[in-house]
CSV table of C-alpha atoms in Angstrom, one decimal:
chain,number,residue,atom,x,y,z
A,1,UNK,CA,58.6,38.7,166.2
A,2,UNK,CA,60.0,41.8,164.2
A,3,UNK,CA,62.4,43.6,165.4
A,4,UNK,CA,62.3,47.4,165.7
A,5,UNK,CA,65.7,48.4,163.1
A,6,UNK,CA,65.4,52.0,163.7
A,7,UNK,CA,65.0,51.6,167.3
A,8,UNK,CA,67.1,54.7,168.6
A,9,UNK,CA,70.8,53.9,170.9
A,10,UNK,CA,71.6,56.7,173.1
A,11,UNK,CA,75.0,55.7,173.0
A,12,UNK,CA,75.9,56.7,169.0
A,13,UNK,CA,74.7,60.5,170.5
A,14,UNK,CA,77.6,62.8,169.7
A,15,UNK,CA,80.1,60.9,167.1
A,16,UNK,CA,79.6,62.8,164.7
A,17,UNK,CA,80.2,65.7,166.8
A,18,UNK,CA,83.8,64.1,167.8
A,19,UNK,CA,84.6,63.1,164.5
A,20,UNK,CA,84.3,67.1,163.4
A,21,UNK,CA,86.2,68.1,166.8
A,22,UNK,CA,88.7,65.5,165.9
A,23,UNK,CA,89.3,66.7,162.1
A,24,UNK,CA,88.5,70.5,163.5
A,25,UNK,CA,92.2,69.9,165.8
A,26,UNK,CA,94.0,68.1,163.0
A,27,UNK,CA,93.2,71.5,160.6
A,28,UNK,CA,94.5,73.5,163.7
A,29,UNK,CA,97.3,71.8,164.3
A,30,UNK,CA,98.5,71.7,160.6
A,31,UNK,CA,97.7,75.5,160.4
A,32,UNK,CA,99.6,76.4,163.4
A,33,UNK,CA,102.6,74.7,162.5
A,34,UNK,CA,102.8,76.1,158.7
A,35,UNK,CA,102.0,79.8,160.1
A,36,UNK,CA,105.2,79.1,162.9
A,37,UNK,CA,107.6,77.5,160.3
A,38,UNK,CA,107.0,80.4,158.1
A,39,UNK,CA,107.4,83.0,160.7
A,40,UNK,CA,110.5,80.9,161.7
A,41,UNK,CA,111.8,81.5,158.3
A,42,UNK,CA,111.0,85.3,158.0
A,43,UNK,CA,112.6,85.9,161.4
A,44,UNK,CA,116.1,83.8,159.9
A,45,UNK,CA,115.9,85.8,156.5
A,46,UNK,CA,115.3,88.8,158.2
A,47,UNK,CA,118.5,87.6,160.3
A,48,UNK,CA,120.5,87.1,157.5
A,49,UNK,CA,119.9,90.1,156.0
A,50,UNK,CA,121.2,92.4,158.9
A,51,UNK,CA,124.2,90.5,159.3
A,52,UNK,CA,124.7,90.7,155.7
A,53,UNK,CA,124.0,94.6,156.3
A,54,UNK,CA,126.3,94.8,159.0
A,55,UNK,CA,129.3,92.6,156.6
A,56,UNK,CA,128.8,95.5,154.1
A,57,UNK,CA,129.1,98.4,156.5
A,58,UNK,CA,132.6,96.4,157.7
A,59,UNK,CA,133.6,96.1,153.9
A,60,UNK,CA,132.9,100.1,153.3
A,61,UNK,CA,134.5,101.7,156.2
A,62,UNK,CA,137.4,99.4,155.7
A,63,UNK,CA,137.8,100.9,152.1
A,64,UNK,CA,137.2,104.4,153.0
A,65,UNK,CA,139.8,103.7,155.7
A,66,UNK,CA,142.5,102.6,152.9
A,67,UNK,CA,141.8,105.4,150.8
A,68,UNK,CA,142.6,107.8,153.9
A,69,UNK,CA,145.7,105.7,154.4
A,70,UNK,CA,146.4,105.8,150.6
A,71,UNK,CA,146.2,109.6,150.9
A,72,UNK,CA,148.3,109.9,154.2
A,73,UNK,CA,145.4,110.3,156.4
A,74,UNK,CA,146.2,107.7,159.3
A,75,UNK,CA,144.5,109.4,162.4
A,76,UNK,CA,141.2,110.0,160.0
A,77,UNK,CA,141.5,106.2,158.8
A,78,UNK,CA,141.7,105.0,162.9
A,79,UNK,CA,138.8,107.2,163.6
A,80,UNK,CA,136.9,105.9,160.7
A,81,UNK,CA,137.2,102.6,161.9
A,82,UNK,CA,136.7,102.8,165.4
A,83,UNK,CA,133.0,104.5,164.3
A,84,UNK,CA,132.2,101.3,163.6
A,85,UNK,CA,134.0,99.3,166.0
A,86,UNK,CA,136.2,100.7,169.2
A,87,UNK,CA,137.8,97.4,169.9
A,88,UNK,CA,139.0,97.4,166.3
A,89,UNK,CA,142.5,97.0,166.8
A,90,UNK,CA,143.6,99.5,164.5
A,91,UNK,CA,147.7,99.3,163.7
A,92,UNK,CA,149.7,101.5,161.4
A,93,UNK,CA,153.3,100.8,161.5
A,94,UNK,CA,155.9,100.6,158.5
A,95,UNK,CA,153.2,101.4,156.1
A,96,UNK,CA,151.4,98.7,157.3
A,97,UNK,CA,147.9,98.6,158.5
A,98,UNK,CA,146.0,96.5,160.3
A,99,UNK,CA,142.5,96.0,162.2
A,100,UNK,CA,139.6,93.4,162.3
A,101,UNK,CA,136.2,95.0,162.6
A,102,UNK,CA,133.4,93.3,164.7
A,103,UNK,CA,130.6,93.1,162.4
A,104,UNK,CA,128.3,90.5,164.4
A,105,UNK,CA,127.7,88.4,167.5
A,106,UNK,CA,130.2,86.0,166.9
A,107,UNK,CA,132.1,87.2,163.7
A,108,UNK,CA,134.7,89.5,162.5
A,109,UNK,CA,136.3,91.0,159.3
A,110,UNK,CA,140.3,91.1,159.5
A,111,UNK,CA,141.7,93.3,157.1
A,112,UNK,CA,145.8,94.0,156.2
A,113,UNK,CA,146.9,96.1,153.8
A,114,UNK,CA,150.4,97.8,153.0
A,115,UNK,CA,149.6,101.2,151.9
A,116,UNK,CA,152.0,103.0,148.9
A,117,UNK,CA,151.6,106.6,147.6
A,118,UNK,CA,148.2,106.5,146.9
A,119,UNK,CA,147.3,102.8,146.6
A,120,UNK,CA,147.2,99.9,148.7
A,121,UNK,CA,148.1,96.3,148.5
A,122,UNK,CA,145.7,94.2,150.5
A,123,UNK,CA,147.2,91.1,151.9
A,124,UNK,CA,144.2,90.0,154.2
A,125,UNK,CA,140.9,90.4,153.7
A,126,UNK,CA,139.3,87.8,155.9
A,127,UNK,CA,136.1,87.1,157.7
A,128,UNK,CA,136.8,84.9,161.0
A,129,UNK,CA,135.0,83.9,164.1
A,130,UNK,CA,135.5,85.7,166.9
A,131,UNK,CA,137.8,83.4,169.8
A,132,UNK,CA,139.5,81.2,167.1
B,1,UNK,CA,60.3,57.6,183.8
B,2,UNK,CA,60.7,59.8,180.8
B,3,UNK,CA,60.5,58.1,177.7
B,4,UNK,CA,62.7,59.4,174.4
B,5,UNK,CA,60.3,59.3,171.8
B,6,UNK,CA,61.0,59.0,167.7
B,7,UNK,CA,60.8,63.1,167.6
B,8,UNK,CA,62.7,63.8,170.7
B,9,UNK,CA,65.5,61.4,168.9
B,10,UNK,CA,65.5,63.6,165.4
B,11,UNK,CA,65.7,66.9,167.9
B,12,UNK,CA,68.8,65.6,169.5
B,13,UNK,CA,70.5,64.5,165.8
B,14,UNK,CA,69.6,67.2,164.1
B,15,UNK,CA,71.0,69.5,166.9
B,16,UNK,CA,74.3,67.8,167.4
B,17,UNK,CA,74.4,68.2,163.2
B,18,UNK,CA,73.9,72.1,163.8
B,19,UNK,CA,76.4,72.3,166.3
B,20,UNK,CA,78.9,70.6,164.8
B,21,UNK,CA,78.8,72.0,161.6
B,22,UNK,CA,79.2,75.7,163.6
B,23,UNK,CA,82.3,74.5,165.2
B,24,UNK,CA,83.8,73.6,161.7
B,25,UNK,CA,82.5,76.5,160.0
B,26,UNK,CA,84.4,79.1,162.4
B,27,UNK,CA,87.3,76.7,163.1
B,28,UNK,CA,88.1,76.2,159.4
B,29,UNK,CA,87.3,79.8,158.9
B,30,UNK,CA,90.2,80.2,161.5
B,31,UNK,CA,92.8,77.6,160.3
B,32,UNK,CA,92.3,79.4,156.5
B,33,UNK,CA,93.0,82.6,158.0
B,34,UNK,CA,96.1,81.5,159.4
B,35,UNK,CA,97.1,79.4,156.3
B,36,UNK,CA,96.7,82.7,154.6
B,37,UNK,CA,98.9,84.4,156.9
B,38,UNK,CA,101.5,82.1,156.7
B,39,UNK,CA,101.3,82.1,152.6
B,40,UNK,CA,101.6,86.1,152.7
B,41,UNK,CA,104.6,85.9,155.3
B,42,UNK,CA,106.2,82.8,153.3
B,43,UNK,CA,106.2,84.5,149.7
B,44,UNK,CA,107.9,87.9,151.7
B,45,UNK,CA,110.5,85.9,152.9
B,46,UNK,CA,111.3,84.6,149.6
B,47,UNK,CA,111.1,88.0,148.1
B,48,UNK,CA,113.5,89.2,150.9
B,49,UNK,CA,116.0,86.6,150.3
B,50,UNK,CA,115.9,87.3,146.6
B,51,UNK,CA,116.7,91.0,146.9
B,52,UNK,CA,119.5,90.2,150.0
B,53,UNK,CA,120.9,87.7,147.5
B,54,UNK,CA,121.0,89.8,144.2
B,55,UNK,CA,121.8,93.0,146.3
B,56,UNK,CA,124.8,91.1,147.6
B,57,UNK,CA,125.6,89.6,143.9
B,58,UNK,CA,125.5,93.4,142.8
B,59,UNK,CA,127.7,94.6,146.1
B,60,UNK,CA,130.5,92.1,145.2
B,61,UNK,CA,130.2,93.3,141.2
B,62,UNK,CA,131.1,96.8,142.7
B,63,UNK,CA,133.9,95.3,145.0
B,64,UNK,CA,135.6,93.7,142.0
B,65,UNK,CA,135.0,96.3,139.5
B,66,UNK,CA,137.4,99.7,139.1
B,67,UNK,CA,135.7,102.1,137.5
B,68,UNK,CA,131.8,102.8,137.0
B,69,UNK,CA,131.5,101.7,133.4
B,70,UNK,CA,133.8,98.3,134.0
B,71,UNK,CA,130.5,98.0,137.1
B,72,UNK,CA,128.2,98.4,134.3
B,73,UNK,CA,129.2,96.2,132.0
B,74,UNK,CA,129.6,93.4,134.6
B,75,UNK,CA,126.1,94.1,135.9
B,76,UNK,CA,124.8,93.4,131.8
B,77,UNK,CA,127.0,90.5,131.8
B,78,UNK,CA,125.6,89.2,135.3
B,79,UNK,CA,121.9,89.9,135.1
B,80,UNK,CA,119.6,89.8,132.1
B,81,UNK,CA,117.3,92.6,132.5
B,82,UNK,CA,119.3,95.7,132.5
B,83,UNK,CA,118.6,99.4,131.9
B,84,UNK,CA,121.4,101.8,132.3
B,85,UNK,CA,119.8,105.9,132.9
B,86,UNK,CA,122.4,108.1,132.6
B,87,UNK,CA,122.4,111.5,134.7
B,88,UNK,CA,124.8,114.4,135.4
B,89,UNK,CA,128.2,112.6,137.5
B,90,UNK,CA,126.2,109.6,138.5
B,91,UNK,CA,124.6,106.4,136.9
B,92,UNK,CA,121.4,105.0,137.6
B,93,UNK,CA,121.0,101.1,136.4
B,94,UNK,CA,117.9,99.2,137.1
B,95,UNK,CA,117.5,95.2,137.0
B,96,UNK,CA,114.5,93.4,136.9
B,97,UNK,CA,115.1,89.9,138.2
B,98,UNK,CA,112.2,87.6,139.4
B,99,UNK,CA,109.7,89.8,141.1
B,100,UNK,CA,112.6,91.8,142.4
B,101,UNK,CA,113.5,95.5,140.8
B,102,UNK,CA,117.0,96.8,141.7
B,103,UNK,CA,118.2,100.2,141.4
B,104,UNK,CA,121.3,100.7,141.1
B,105,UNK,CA,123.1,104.5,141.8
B,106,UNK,CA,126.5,104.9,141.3
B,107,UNK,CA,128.9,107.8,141.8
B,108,UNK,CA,132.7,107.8,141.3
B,109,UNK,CA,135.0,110.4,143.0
B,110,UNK,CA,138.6,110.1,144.1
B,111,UNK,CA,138.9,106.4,143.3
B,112,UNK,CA,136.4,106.0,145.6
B,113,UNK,CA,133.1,104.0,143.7
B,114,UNK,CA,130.1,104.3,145.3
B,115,UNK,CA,126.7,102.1,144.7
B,116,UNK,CA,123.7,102.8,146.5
B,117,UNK,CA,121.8,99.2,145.9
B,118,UNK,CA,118.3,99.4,146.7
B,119,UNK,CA,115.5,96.1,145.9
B,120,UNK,CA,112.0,97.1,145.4
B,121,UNK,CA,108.9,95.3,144.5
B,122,UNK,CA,108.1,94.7,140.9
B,123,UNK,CA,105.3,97.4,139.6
B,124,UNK,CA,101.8,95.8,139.1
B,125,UNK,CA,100.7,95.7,135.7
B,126,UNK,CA,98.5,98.8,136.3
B,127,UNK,CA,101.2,100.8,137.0
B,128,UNK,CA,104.0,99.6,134.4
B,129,UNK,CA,101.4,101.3,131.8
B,130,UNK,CA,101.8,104.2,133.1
B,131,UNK,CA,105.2,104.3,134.2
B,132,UNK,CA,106.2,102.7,131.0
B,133,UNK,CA,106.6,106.5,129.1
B,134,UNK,CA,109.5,106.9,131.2
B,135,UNK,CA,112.9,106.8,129.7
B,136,UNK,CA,116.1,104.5,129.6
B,137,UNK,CA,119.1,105.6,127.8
B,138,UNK,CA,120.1,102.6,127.1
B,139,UNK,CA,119.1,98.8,127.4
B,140,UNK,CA,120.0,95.7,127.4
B,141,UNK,CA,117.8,92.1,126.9
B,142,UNK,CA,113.8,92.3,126.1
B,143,UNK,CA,113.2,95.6,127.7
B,144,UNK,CA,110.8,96.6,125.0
B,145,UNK,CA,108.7,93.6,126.3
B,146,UNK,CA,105.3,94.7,128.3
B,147,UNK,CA,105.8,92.2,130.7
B,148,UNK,CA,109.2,93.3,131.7
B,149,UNK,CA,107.5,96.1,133.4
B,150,UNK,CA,109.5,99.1,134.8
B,151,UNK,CA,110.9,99.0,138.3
B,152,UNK,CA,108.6,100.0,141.4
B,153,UNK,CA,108.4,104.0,142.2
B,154,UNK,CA,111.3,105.1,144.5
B,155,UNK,CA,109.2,106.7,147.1
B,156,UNK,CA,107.8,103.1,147.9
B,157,UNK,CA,109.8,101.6,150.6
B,158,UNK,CA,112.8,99.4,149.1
B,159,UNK,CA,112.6,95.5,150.8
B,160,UNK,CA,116.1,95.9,151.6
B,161,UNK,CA,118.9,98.1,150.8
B,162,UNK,CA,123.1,97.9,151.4
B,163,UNK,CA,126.1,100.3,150.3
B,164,UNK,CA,128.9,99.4,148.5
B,165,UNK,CA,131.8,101.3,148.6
B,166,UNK,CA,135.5,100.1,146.8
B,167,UNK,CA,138.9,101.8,147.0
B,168,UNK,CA,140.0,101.6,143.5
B,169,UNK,CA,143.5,102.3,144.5
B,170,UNK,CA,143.8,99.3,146.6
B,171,UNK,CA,144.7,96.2,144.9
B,172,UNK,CA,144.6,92.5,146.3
């Protein structure tokens, strides 16, 4: 006797569903984790950019703060620096200065300079992290 | 005892078909719109880290540079697109580097040089035609070329800016 071929299986009901759930996740999943990498990255570059801000800022009021020194200026060259950091450290003795400025979490910029009549020789410039 | 008959079968197939092509036409709808998002964020963080990394480039130019010409003429040595605008006690150089424009200003007064560095977005073309009638005093590279375009209007908001300030009196 002939079989029936197109005789109907309940159980192949819903495969073809699965299958799209299935490739529907995998889509999701890769989506997800290309839209968290990249905001990983934005929120590290925007990271590095403040703490490159905040470098700069150091690097400015410690050169506004030898020209004050250059032009015999010390209290206005401690105050300048302790606007941008009050734990600076701020020195002046034998026409030399000191400080190290705070600039981020974890690092800071060291700075020694001996000042002459109206220049300055700077003998440290350093970035260093904070506790070393 | 009910029966499933032929019809009752091509109901149920062609049902599931519907529904499942629903869920993957608002799910990838979904997934595209966040692909899309992360493109957009991914091509402004490489446009931030270009202008953080040439607005650096052009901080450490002003650092090791004593007056405000010897700065000029390292920025034309150091970047290829340059245009130099000169205005009363201060200089205003624009770079065009990638997508990136950077303007430059620059003021010098009691050996004090100043740079005010600010990165903008490149003009579209739209806008380079009609910005284009505005002058430079002076150039340097291709800056006659159309695709060079002119840098972004200053009242946009710059992607980042930094100051640059250097003691020419003090020496290393």
């Amino acid at each position: 006797m002939k079989k029936n071929k197109s005789s109907f299986n309940l159980n192949n009901t819903g495969i073809s569903l699965l299958m799209v759930l299935l490739i529907v996740l995998c889509f999701a999943i890769f989506a997800i984790l290309s839209l968290k990498t990249a905001q990983d990255d934005y929120q590290s570059s925007k990271a590095f950019a403040e703490r490159k801000a905040s470098y700069y800022d150091a690097c400015n009021s410690s050169e506004e703060a030898l020209q004050l020194l250059a032009s015999g200026d010390s209290k206005a060259a401690e105050s300048k620096i302790n606007e941008i950091d009050k734990k600076a450290n701020f020195s002046y003795d034998n026409n030399v200065a000191s400080w190290s400025i705070k600039f981020s979490g974890t690092q800071q910029l060291e700075v020694q300079a001996s000042i002459n009549s109206g220049d300055a020789t700077i003998s440290k410039w350093q970035t260093s992290t904070i506790g070393e | 005892m009910h029966r499933i008959t032929r019809q009752n079968k091509s109901s149920i197939f062609l049902l599931e078909l519907i529904f499942s092509i629903l869920i993957f036409i608002v799910s990838a709808a979904i997934c595209v719109q966040l692909c899309a998002n992360a493109r957009v964020l991914s091509n402004e963080t490489a446009k931030l880290d270009t202008a953080v990394t040439d607005c650096s480039s052009i901080a450490e130019l002003v650092y090791s540079s004593d007056s405000e010409s010897a700065l000029v003429a390292s920025l034309e040595d150091n970047f290829d697109k340059v245009m130099v605008n000169d205005k009363s006690g201060a200089q205003e150089v624009r770079i065009i580097n990638d997508d990136i424009t950077i303007v430059c200003e620059i003021e010098s007064a009691n050996q004090m040089l100043t740079a005010h560095i600010s990165a903008y977005e490149e003009d579209s073309p739209e806008s380079t035609k009609t910005s284009s009638k505005s002058s430079a005093a002076s150039s340097k590279g291709s800056s006659n070329d159309a695709s060079n375009g002119k840098p972004a209007d200053k009242s946009s908001k710059p992607i980042y800016e930094l100051n640059a300030k250097h003691f020419t009196g003090a020496k290393a």
